Coordinates of C-alpha atoms in Angstrom, one line a residue:
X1 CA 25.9 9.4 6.1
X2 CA 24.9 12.5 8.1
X3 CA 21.4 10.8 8.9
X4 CA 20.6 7.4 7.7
X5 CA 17.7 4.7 8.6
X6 CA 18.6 1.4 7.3
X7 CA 15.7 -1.3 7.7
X8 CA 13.4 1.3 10.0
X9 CA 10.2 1.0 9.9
X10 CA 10.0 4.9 9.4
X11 CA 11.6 7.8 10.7
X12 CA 9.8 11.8 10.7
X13 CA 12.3 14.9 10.6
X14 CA 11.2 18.2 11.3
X15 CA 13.2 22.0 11.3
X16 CA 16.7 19.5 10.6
X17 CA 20.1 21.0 9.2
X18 CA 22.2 18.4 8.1
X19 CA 25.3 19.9 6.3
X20 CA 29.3 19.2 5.2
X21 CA 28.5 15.4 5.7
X22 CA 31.6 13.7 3.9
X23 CA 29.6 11.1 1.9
X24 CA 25.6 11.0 1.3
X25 CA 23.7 14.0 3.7
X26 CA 20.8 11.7 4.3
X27 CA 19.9 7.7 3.3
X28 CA 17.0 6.0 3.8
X29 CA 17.4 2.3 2.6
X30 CA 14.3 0.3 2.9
X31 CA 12.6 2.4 5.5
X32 CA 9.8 5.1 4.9
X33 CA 11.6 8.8 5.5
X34 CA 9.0 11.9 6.2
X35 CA 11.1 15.0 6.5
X36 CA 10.0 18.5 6.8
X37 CA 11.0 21.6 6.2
X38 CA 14.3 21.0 6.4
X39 CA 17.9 21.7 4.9
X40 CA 20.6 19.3 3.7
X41 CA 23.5 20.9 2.2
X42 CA 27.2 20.5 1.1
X43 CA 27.2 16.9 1.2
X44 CA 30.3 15.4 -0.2
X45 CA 28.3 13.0 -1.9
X46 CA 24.8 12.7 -3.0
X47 CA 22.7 15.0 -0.5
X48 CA 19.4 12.7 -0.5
X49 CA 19.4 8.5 -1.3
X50 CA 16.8 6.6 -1.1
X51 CA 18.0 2.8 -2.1
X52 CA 16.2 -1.1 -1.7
X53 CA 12.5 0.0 -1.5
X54 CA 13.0 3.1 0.5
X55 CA 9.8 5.6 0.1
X56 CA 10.9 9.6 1.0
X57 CA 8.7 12.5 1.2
X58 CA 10.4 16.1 1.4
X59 CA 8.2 18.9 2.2
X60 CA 9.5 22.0 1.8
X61 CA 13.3 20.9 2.1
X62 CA 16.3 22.4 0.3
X63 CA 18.8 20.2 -0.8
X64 CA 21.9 22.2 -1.9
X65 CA 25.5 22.1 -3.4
X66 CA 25.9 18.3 -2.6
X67 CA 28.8 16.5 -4.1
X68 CA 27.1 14.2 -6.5
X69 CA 23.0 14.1 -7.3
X70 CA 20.8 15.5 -5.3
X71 CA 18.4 13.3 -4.5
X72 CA 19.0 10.0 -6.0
X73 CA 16.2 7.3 -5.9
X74 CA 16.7 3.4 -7.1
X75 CA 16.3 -0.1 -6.7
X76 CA 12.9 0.2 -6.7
X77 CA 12.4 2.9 -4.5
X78 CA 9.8 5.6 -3.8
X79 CA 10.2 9.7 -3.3
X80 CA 7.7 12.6 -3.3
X81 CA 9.1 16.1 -3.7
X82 CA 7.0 19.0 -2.6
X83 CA 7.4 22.6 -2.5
X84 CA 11.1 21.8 -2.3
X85 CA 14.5 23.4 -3.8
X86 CA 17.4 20.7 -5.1
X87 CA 20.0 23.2 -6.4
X88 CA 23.5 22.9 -7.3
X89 CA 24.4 19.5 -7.1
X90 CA 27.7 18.4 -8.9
X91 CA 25.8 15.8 -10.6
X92 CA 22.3 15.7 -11.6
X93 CA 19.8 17.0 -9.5
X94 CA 16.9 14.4 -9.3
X95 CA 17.8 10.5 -10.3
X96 CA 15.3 8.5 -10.3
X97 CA 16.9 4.4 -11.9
X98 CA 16.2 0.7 -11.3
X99 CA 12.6 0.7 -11.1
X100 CA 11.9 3.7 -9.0
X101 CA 9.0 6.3 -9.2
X102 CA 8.8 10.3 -8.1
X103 CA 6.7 13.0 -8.0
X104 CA 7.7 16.5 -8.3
X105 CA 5.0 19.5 -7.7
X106 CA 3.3 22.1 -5.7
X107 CA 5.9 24.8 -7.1
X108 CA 9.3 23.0 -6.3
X109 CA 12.6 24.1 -8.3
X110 CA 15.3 22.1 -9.9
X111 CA 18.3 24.8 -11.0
X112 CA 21.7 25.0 -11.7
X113 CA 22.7 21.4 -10.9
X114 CA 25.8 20.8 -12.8
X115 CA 24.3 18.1 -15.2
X116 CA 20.8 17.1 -16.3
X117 CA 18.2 18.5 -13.9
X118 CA 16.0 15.4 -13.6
X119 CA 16.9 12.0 -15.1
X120 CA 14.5 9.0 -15.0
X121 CA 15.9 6.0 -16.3
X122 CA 13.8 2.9 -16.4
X123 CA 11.6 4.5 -14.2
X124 CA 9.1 6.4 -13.7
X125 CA 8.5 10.6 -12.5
X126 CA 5.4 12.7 -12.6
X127 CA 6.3 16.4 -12.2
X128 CA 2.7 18.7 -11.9
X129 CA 1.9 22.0 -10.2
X130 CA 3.8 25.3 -11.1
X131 CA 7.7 23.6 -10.5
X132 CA 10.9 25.5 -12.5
X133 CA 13.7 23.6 -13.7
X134 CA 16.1 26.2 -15.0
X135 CA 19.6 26.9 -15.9
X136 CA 21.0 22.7 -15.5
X137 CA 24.2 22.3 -17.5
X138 CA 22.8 19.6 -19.9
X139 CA 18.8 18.6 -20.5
X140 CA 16.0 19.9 -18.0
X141 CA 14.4 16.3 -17.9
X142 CA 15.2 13.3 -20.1
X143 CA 15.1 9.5 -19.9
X144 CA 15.6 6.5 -21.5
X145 CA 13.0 3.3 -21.1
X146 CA 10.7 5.3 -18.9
X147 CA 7.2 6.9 -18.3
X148 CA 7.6 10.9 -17.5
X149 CA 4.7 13.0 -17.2
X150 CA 5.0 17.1 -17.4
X151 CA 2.6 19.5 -16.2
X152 CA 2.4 23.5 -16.1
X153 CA 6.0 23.6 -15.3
X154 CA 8.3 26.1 -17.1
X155 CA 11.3 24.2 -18.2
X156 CA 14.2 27.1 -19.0
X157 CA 17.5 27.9 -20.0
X158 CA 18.9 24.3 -19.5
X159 CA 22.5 23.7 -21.5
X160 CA 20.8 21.2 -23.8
X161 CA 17.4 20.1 -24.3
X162 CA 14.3 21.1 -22.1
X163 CA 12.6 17.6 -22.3
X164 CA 14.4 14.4 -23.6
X165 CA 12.6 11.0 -24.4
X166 CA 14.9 8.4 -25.3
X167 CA 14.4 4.4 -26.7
X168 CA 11.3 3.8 -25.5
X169 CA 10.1 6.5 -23.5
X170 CA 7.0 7.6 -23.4
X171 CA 6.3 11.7 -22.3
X172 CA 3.2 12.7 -21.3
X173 CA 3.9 17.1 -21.7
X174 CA 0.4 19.1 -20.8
X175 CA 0.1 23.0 -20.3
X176 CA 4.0 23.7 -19.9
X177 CA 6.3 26.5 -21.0
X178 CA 9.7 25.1 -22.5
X179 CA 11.4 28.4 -23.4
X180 CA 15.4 29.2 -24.0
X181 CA 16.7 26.0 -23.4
X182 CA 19.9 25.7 -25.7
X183 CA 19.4 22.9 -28.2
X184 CA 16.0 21.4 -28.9
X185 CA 12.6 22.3 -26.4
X186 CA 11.6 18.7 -27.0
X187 CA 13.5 15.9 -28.4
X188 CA 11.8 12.2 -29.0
X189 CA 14.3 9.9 -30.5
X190 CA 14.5 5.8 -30.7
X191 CA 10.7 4.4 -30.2
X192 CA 9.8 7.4 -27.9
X193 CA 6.2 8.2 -28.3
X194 CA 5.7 12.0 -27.2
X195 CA 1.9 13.4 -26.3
X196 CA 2.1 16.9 -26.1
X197 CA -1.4 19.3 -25.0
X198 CA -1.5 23.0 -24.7
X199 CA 2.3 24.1 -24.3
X200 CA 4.7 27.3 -25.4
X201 CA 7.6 26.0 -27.0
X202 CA 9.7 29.0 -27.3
X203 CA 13.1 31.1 -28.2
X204 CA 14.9 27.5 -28.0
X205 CA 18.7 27.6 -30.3
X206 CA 17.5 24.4 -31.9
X207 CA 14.0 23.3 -33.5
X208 CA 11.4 23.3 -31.2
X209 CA 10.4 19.5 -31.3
X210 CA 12.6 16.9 -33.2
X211 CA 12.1 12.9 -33.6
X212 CA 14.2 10.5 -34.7
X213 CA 14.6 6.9 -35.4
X214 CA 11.3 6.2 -35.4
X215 CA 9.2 8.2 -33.0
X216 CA 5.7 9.8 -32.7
X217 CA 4.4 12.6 -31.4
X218 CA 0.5 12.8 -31.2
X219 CA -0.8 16.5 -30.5
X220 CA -4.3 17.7 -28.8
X221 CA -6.0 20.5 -28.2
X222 CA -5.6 23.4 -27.2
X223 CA -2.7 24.0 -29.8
X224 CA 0.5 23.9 -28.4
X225 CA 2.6 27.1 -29.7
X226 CA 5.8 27.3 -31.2
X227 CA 7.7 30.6 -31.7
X228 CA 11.5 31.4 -32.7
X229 CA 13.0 28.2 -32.3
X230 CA 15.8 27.3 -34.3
X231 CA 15.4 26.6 -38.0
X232 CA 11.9 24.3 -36.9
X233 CA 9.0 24.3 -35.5
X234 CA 8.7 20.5 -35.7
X235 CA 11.6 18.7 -37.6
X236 CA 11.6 14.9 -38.1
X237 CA 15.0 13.4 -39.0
X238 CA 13.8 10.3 -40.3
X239 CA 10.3 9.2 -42.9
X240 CA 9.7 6.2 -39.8
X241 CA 9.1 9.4 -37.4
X242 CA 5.5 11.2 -37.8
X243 CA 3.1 13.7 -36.3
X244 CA -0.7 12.8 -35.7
X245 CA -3.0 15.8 -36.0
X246 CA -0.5 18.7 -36.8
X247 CA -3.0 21.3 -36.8
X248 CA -2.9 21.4 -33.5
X249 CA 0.4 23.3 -34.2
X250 CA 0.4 26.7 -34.1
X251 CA 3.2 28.2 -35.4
X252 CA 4.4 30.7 -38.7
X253 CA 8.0 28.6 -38.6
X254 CA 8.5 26.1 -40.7
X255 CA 7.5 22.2 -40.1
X256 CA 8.8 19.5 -41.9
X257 CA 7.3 15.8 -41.1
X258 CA 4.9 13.5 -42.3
X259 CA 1.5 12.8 -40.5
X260 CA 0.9 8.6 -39.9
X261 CA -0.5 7.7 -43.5
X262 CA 2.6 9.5 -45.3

């Protein structure tokens, strides 16, 4: 690794470059990591891991063009990611697996990673505060057996979906523009339960939120919006999937599912 703490009790970076490292840029494995304002870039492997109960906060950092993920975060592991860039990773650019947790906010950008631009799997992430995830080869943010709240973040032009919930995931979406992504803006499918509150659901090639195989989606005011999306507004693929308090759709395009008592 180009800068790694292994069973440190903690180590603080400041104003650090840490580039063409020819496996993973930075590691922090057990330890507590504080690094600010700092750049790690063109690792040949994943630019950021934090592994075994390691905790990372990056203030401010850019993370760019690594090898693999960007920042990758498991095994129980911790990272906060503040006004920070991860762009351009050959892999995904946030992973958070194994039991880990992450927050994203105060106006940090996930773009053009080469697949999904966050992915929590059995995990948990809560992204708040004004970030952009834009223009990721496959889903802006999806995961399967996890918790994953959205806030007023604009989730654009991603290759697939903007938010995925998979088998028994539960998304917490609140105040957030989901807009030209190039399938679905929201997908719920296997047991996902889906809460969405005051989002623009926009201009997406595919219906604008789908469930399937038995999912729910419970909607609160203020309305969440729904314009241009393909064929859908709200399309549920299956009579076990349903929608509590559809009015709380606005939208001319059409919607077809079921409320809970149908």
């Amino acid at each position: 690794a180009g800068l790694s703490l292994d069973h440190g009790p903690s180590f603080y970076a400041d104003n650090l470059i840490v580039q063409d490292a020819s496996g993973i840029g930075v590691r922090v494995r057990v330890g507590d990591a504080r690094i600010n304002n700092s750049s790690v870039q063109r690792s040949g492997n994943i630019g950021v891991y934090v592994v075994r109960g390691g905790t990372a906060i990056l203030g401010n950092c850019q993370v760019l063009d690594s090898g693999q993920a960007g920042v990758s975060v498991t095994q129980n592991s911790f990272v906060n990611i503040n006004r920070s860039t991860i762009m351009r990773s050959g892999g995904s650019g946030v992973v958070l697996s194994g039991g880990s947790q992450g927050t994203i906010s105060n106006g940090s950008t996930i773009a053009e990673n080469a697949e999904a631009g966050i992915v929590v799997d059995l995990s948990q992430a809560d992204v708040s505060g004004g970030n952009t995830i834009r223009d990721n080869g496959v889903y802006g943010v999806g995961g399967s057996g996890s918790r994953i709240s959205i806030a007023d973040s604009t989730i654009t032009g991603n290759g697939h979906d903007g938010v995925l919930g998979y088998i028994g995931t539960t998304l917490f979406l609140r105040g957030n523009v989901i807009t030209n992504n190039k399938a679905r803006g929201v997908s719920c499918h296997g047991n996902c339960v889906a809460q969405i509150v005051g989002a623009t659901i926009e201009d997406n090639a595919e219906p604008g939120i789908i469930l399937a195989w038995g999912s729910k989606l419970i909607l609160e005011g203020p309305a969440t919006t729904l314009n241009r999306n393909g064929q859908f507004a709200l399309f549920c693929h299956d009579k076990e999937s349903s929608v509590l308090n559809p009015g709380f759709l606005n939208t001319t395009d059409p919607v077809e599912c079921t409320d809970f008592d149908n």
